[in-house]
């Protein structure tokens, strides 16, 4: 039996499916038939870093994180993806100037909309590497752990490699999928730090037909769950799950409890409604896809 909270969320989703426009993430500017390049032309041993930005208050942290990544010999370029359409032009201009002064490998890109799907746009004119790191503007991983994560990914190029893990589960009483944290298992890695093939950006944004379009609409409706959907996309393509790696030092500026090698649940992990909404996303993605591709893995503490 479906809970009242879940029923309400599903009603909101249904309203948005019939009232909101299709996400721009499938726009022909990004998904034309000639846009999906030959993977053999991509740099195999370099990374493009995609940092999602939205809050003006976090700009100083964002600039610092972008500059740090740009110094790594593994990084080809850093793309700061600004997703807040309400940010004044003067703020955007100053941010672009500051980033360019930091390094000529850093560039600012205004997303075409406020959709969270836009962080996975293929950006085929700007990404020339086989690997991309999708990350948030308030999470910093030490350099040695970053390099270790890339080495792990290089040996497992079809999979997602991440530092922050969550899992799906079943509430047997309510017969619903739920989003949770297990002490010893995981099936999802978060976009706080998500290393994956750039090809998967195209699959997320441009392929999958009506079913994938429906799932991207769910992301737009709840303004959440784009990370879960990417895990669905990759797991559905490969029939394997992500790989979790540890880090010597992680600083999550969005969570005061998270410092120096102690990865906590984050603020969102303490919000019951947040977890419920993400459980509904898992249920709806499962329904749209017609199967559950996520796979549970045992946590192993492998660090650099």
Short mmCIF file of C-alpha atoms in Angstrom, two decimals:
data_model
loop_
_atom_site.label_atom_id
_atom_site.label_comp_id
_atom_site.label_asym_id
_atom_site.label_seq_id
_atom_site.Cartn_x
_atom_site.Cartn_y
_atom_site.Cartn_z
CA UNK A 1 0.00 0.00 0.00
CA UNK A 2 1.38 3.40 -0.97
CA UNK A 3 1.93 5.90 1.86
CA UNK A 4 0.12 9.29 1.85
CA UNK A 5 3.43 11.13 1.41
CA UNK A 6 4.37 9.05 -1.62
CA UNK A 7 0.89 9.52 -3.09
CA UNK A 8 1.26 13.30 -2.80
CA UNK A 9 4.69 13.25 -4.44
CA UNK A 10 3.40 11.09 -7.29
CA UNK A 11 0.53 13.52 -7.81
CA UNK A 12 3.01 16.40 -8.07
CA UNK A 13 5.04 14.40 -10.60
CA UNK A 14 1.95 13.73 -12.69
CA UNK A 15 1.06 17.44 -12.67
CA UNK A 16 4.53 18.39 -13.85
CA UNK A 17 4.56 15.74 -16.58
CA UNK A 18 1.53 17.42 -18.12
CA UNK A 19 2.45 21.05 -17.42
CA UNK A 20 6.20 21.54 -17.72
CA UNK A 21 8.17 21.79 -20.97
CA UNK A 22 10.69 19.16 -21.99
CA UNK A 23 14.14 19.72 -20.50
CA UNK A 24 16.61 21.48 -22.75
CA UNK A 25 19.08 18.67 -22.11
CA UNK A 26 17.77 16.93 -25.24
CA UNK A 27 17.99 20.08 -27.38
CA UNK A 28 19.22 19.54 -30.93
CA UNK A 29 22.17 21.85 -30.25
CA UNK A 30 23.60 19.11 -28.05
CA UNK A 31 22.08 15.95 -29.50
CA UNK A 32 22.28 16.27 -33.28
CA UNK A 33 23.23 13.09 -35.19
CA UNK A 34 26.73 14.41 -35.96
CA UNK A 35 27.42 15.44 -32.40
CA UNK A 36 28.39 12.06 -30.92
CA UNK A 37 32.10 11.88 -31.71
CA UNK A 38 34.24 8.80 -32.17
CA UNK A 39 35.52 7.88 -28.68
CA UNK A 40 38.86 6.97 -30.26
CA UNK A 41 39.49 10.67 -30.84
CA UNK A 42 39.23 11.47 -27.13
CA UNK A 43 42.26 11.87 -24.88
CA UNK A 44 42.44 8.58 -22.93
CA UNK A 45 44.62 9.72 -20.02
CA UNK A 46 43.18 13.12 -19.21
CA UNK A 47 40.11 14.36 -17.36
CA UNK A 48 37.66 17.18 -17.98
CA UNK A 49 36.33 18.49 -14.66
CA UNK A 50 32.69 19.66 -14.63
CA UNK A 51 31.92 21.74 -11.54
CA UNK A 52 28.29 22.59 -10.95
CA UNK A 53 27.72 26.11 -9.62
CA UNK A 54 24.53 27.80 -8.47
CA UNK A 55 24.93 29.78 -5.24
CA UNK A 56 26.66 33.16 -5.28
CA UNK A 57 27.66 32.70 -1.64
CA UNK A 58 29.80 29.71 -2.60
CA UNK A 59 31.68 31.46 -5.40
CA UNK A 60 34.92 31.88 -3.36
CA UNK A 61 34.96 28.15 -2.60
CA UNK A 62 34.12 27.31 -6.19
CA UNK A 63 37.02 29.43 -7.46
CA UNK A 64 39.43 27.76 -5.06
CA UNK A 65 38.29 24.23 -6.01
CA UNK A 66 38.45 25.01 -9.75
CA UNK A 67 41.98 26.41 -9.39
CA UNK A 68 43.10 23.35 -7.42
CA UNK A 69 41.81 20.92 -10.06
CA UNK A 70 43.40 22.95 -12.86
CA UNK A 71 46.84 22.39 -11.31
CA UNK A 72 46.60 18.61 -11.61
CA UNK A 73 48.62 17.12 -14.50
CA UNK A 74 45.67 14.79 -15.12
CA UNK A 75 43.26 17.62 -15.89
CA UNK A 76 42.81 18.83 -19.46
CA UNK A 77 40.29 21.54 -18.61
CA UNK A 78 37.88 22.68 -15.92
CA UNK A 79 34.37 23.71 -16.94
CA UNK A 80 32.39 25.65 -14.36
CA UNK A 81 28.72 25.10 -15.20
CA UNK A 82 26.59 27.92 -13.83
CA UNK A 83 22.97 26.84 -13.38
CA UNK A 84 21.34 29.85 -11.72
CA UNK A 85 19.56 31.98 -14.35
CA UNK A 86 18.82 34.69 -11.76
CA UNK A 87 22.47 35.54 -11.15
CA UNK A 88 23.14 39.17 -12.25
CA UNK A 89 25.32 39.55 -15.36
CA UNK A 90 27.90 41.60 -13.42
CA UNK A 91 28.42 38.66 -11.02
CA UNK A 92 28.81 36.25 -13.93
CA UNK A 93 31.27 38.59 -15.68
CA UNK A 94 33.38 38.96 -12.53
CA UNK A 95 33.36 35.21 -11.93
CA UNK A 96 34.46 34.53 -15.51
CA UNK A 97 37.26 37.09 -15.13
CA UNK A 98 38.45 35.63 -11.84
CA UNK A 99 38.46 32.10 -13.24
CA UNK A 100 40.41 33.14 -16.33
CA UNK A 101 43.01 34.87 -14.13
CA UNK A 102 43.38 31.65 -12.11
CA UNK A 103 44.18 29.49 -15.14
CA UNK A 104 43.64 29.52 -18.87
CA UNK A 105 42.33 25.94 -18.58
CA UNK A 106 39.27 27.09 -16.59
CA UNK A 107 36.17 28.36 -18.38
CA UNK A 108 32.69 29.43 -17.29
CA UNK A 109 29.59 28.09 -19.05
CA UNK A 110 26.07 29.32 -18.35
CA UNK A 111 23.65 26.40 -18.55
CA UNK A 112 20.77 26.86 -21.01
CA UNK A 113 18.25 26.44 -18.19
CA UNK A 114 18.05 25.81 -14.45
CA UNK A 115 17.44 22.10 -15.04
CA UNK A 116 19.72 19.78 -13.09
CA UNK A 117 19.84 17.65 -16.24
CA UNK A 118 22.04 20.34 -17.77
CA UNK A 119 25.02 19.29 -15.69
CA UNK A 120 25.13 16.16 -17.89
CA UNK A 121 24.96 17.89 -21.27
CA UNK A 122 27.56 16.33 -23.63
CA UNK A 123 29.26 19.69 -24.39
CA UNK A 124 30.99 18.06 -27.34
CA UNK A 125 32.80 21.24 -28.37
CA UNK A 126 34.36 21.59 -24.92
CA UNK A 127 35.08 18.04 -23.76
CA UNK A 128 37.97 16.30 -25.50
CA UNK A 129 38.71 13.60 -22.90
CA UNK A 130 37.45 10.08 -22.39
CA UNK A 131 36.93 10.76 -18.69
CA UNK A 132 34.93 13.47 -16.97
CA UNK A 133 34.74 14.30 -13.29
CA UNK A 134 31.31 15.62 -12.32
CA UNK A 135 31.53 17.36 -8.95
CA UNK A 136 29.88 19.94 -6.72
CA UNK A 137 31.16 23.41 -5.93
CA UNK A 138 31.58 22.76 -2.20
CA UNK A 139 33.45 19.43 -2.08
CA UNK A 140 37.24 19.17 -2.15
CA UNK A 141 39.14 15.87 -2.42
CA UNK A 142 42.90 15.75 -1.86
CA UNK A 143 45.15 15.42 -4.91
CA UNK A 144 46.51 11.97 -4.13
CA UNK A 145 43.00 10.54 -3.73
CA UNK A 146 41.89 12.24 -6.96
CA UNK A 147 44.76 10.57 -8.81
CA UNK A 148 44.00 7.24 -7.16
CA UNK A 149 40.33 7.46 -8.22
CA UNK A 150 41.45 8.07 -11.80
CA UNK A 151 43.75 5.04 -11.70
CA UNK A 152 40.86 2.90 -10.51
CA UNK A 153 38.63 4.30 -13.23
CA UNK A 154 41.31 3.71 -15.90
CA UNK A 155 41.15 0.00 -15.08
CA UNK A 156 37.31 0.04 -15.08
CA UNK A 157 36.36 2.51 -17.81
CA UNK A 158 32.79 1.30 -18.23
CA UNK A 159 31.90 2.02 -14.60
CA UNK A 160 31.35 5.06 -12.42
CA UNK A 161 33.95 5.68 -9.73
CA UNK A 162 33.00 7.81 -6.74
CA UNK A 163 33.83 8.79 -3.18
CA UNK A 164 30.34 9.31 -1.69
CA UNK A 165 28.01 6.30 -1.71
CA UNK A 166 24.33 5.62 -1.06
CA UNK A 167 22.07 2.66 -1.81
CA UNK A 168 18.60 1.61 -2.83
CA UNK A 169 16.51 -0.79 -0.79
CA UNK A 170 12.96 -2.08 -0.45
CA UNK A 171 10.47 -1.17 2.27
CA UNK A 172 8.70 -4.54 2.50
CA UNK A 173 5.82 -3.12 4.57
CA UNK A 174 4.97 -0.41 2.05
CA UNK A 175 6.29 -2.32 -0.97
CA UNK A 176 8.26 0.72 -2.12
CA UNK A 177 11.79 1.40 -3.22
CA UNK A 178 13.66 3.56 -0.73
CA UNK A 179 16.86 5.61 -0.79
CA UNK A 180 19.14 4.98 2.15
CA UNK A 181 22.65 4.55 3.53
CA UNK A 182 23.99 1.11 4.42
CA UNK A 183 27.10 0.73 6.57
CA UNK A 184 28.47 -2.06 4.37
CA UNK A 185 26.69 -1.87 0.98
CA UNK A 186 26.12 0.64 -1.78
CA UNK A 187 24.61 0.87 -5.28
CA UNK A 188 24.80 4.60 -6.03
CA UNK A 189 27.60 7.15 -6.06
CA UNK A 190 26.83 10.85 -5.82
CA UNK A 191 27.75 13.78 -8.03
CA UNK A 192 29.69 15.30 -5.16
CA UNK A 193 32.54 13.38 -6.87
CA UNK A 194 31.59 11.18 -9.86
CA UNK A 195 34.19 9.99 -12.37
CA UNK A 196 32.82 8.43 -15.57
CA UNK A 197 33.13 8.15 -19.34
CA UNK A 198 32.17 11.28 -21.24
CA UNK A 199 30.14 9.02 -23.54
CA UNK A 200 27.61 8.57 -20.75
CA UNK A 201 26.77 12.28 -20.88
CA UNK A 202 25.49 11.74 -24.42
CA UNK A 203 23.56 8.65 -23.39
CA UNK A 204 21.92 10.53 -20.51
CA UNK A 205 21.02 13.63 -22.50
CA UNK A 206 20.39 12.35 -26.01
CA UNK A 207 19.59 8.64 -26.09
CA UNK A 208 16.97 6.35 -24.58
CA UNK A 209 13.98 7.73 -26.46
CA UNK A 210 10.67 8.47 -24.72
CA UNK A 211 11.56 6.46 -21.62
CA UNK A 212 14.70 8.48 -20.96
CA UNK A 213 12.85 11.72 -21.72
CA UNK A 214 10.26 10.73 -19.11
CA UNK A 215 12.97 10.08 -16.53
CA UNK A 216 14.64 13.43 -17.23
CA UNK A 217 11.24 15.05 -16.68
CA UNK A 218 11.08 13.41 -13.26
CA UNK A 219 14.40 15.09 -12.43
CA UNK A 220 12.98 18.44 -13.53
CA UNK A 221 9.77 17.89 -11.58
CA UNK A 222 11.43 17.27 -8.22
CA UNK A 223 14.61 19.28 -8.90
CA UNK A 224 16.55 16.32 -7.59
CA UNK A 225 17.78 12.82 -8.47
CA UNK A 226 19.93 13.53 -11.53
CA UNK A 227 22.75 11.61 -9.86
CA UNK A 228 20.49 8.60 -9.26
CA UNK A 229 19.38 8.70 -12.89
CA UNK A 230 22.98 8.69 -14.13
CA UNK A 231 23.61 5.61 -11.99
CA UNK A 232 20.57 4.02 -13.66
CA UNK A 233 21.89 4.92 -17.12
CA UNK A 234 25.34 3.42 -16.55
CA UNK A 235 24.10 0.33 -14.72
CA UNK A 236 21.52 -0.31 -17.44
CA UNK A 237 24.24 -0.04 -20.10
CA UNK A 238 26.81 -2.23 -18.35
CA UNK A 239 24.89 -4.50 -15.95
CA UNK A 240 27.44 -3.62 -13.27
CA UNK A 241 27.43 -1.03 -10.53
CA UNK A 242 29.74 1.80 -9.49
CA UNK A 243 33.05 1.51 -7.67
CA UNK A 244 33.51 3.27 -4.33
CA UNK A 245 36.97 4.51 -3.38
CA UNK A 246 38.07 6.09 -0.15
CA UNK A 247 39.92 9.37 0.21
CA UNK A 248 42.65 10.44 2.60
CA UNK A 249 41.15 13.89 3.00
CA UNK A 250 37.73 15.17 1.99
CA UNK A 251 36.30 18.58 2.81
CA UNK A 252 32.58 19.03 2.26
CA UNK A 253 31.93 22.72 2.86
CA UNK A 254 28.20 22.03 2.80
CA UNK A 255 28.45 19.97 5.98
CA UNK A 256 30.22 21.31 9.06
CA UNK A 257 30.66 17.77 10.38
CA UNK A 258 32.60 16.60 7.34
CA UNK A 259 36.31 17.29 7.51
CA UNK A 260 39.76 15.72 7.16
CA UNK A 261 39.00 12.22 5.92
CA UNK A 262 35.64 11.83 7.65
CA UNK A 263 32.90 11.39 5.06
CA UNK A 264 29.55 11.97 6.72
CA UNK A 265 26.03 11.72 5.38
CA UNK A 266 25.79 15.42 4.60
CA UNK A 267 22.92 17.73 5.35
CA UNK A 268 20.62 16.06 2.85
CA UNK A 269 21.12 12.72 4.61
CA UNK A 270 19.40 14.15 7.71
CA UNK A 271 16.27 15.30 5.93
CA UNK A 272 13.50 12.72 5.91
CA UNK A 273 11.65 14.37 3.05
CA UNK A 274 14.82 14.43 0.95
CA UNK A 275 15.19 10.67 1.30
CA UNK A 276 11.50 10.07 0.62
CA UNK A 277 11.64 12.13 -2.56
CA UNK A 278 14.69 10.24 -3.77
CA UNK A 279 12.99 6.95 -2.97
CA UNK A 280 10.09 8.03 -5.16
CA UNK A 281 12.59 8.86 -7.92
CA UNK A 282 13.99 5.33 -7.75
CA UNK A 283 10.45 3.93 -7.94
CA UNK A 284 9.57 6.11 -10.94
CA UNK A 285 12.84 5.41 -12.77
CA UNK A 286 12.25 1.70 -12.23
CA UNK A 287 8.73 2.02 -13.59
CA UNK A 288 9.81 4.01 -16.65
CA UNK A 289 12.75 1.74 -17.45
CA UNK A 290 10.87 -1.47 -16.79
CA UNK A 291 13.62 -3.06 -14.73
CA UNK A 292 15.90 -2.36 -11.77
CA UNK A 293 19.51 -2.09 -13.01
CA UNK A 294 21.09 -0.93 -9.72
CA UNK A 295 23.36 -3.51 -8.10
CA UNK A 296 24.43 -3.66 -4.45
CA UNK A 297 28.15 -4.00 -3.71
CA UNK A 298 30.04 -4.52 -0.49
CA UNK A 299 32.05 -1.53 0.71
CA UNK A 300 35.82 -1.94 0.75
CA UNK A 301 38.11 0.74 2.16
CA UNK A 302 40.59 1.21 -0.70
CA UNK A 303 42.47 4.50 -0.47
CA UNK A 304 45.46 6.04 -2.18
#
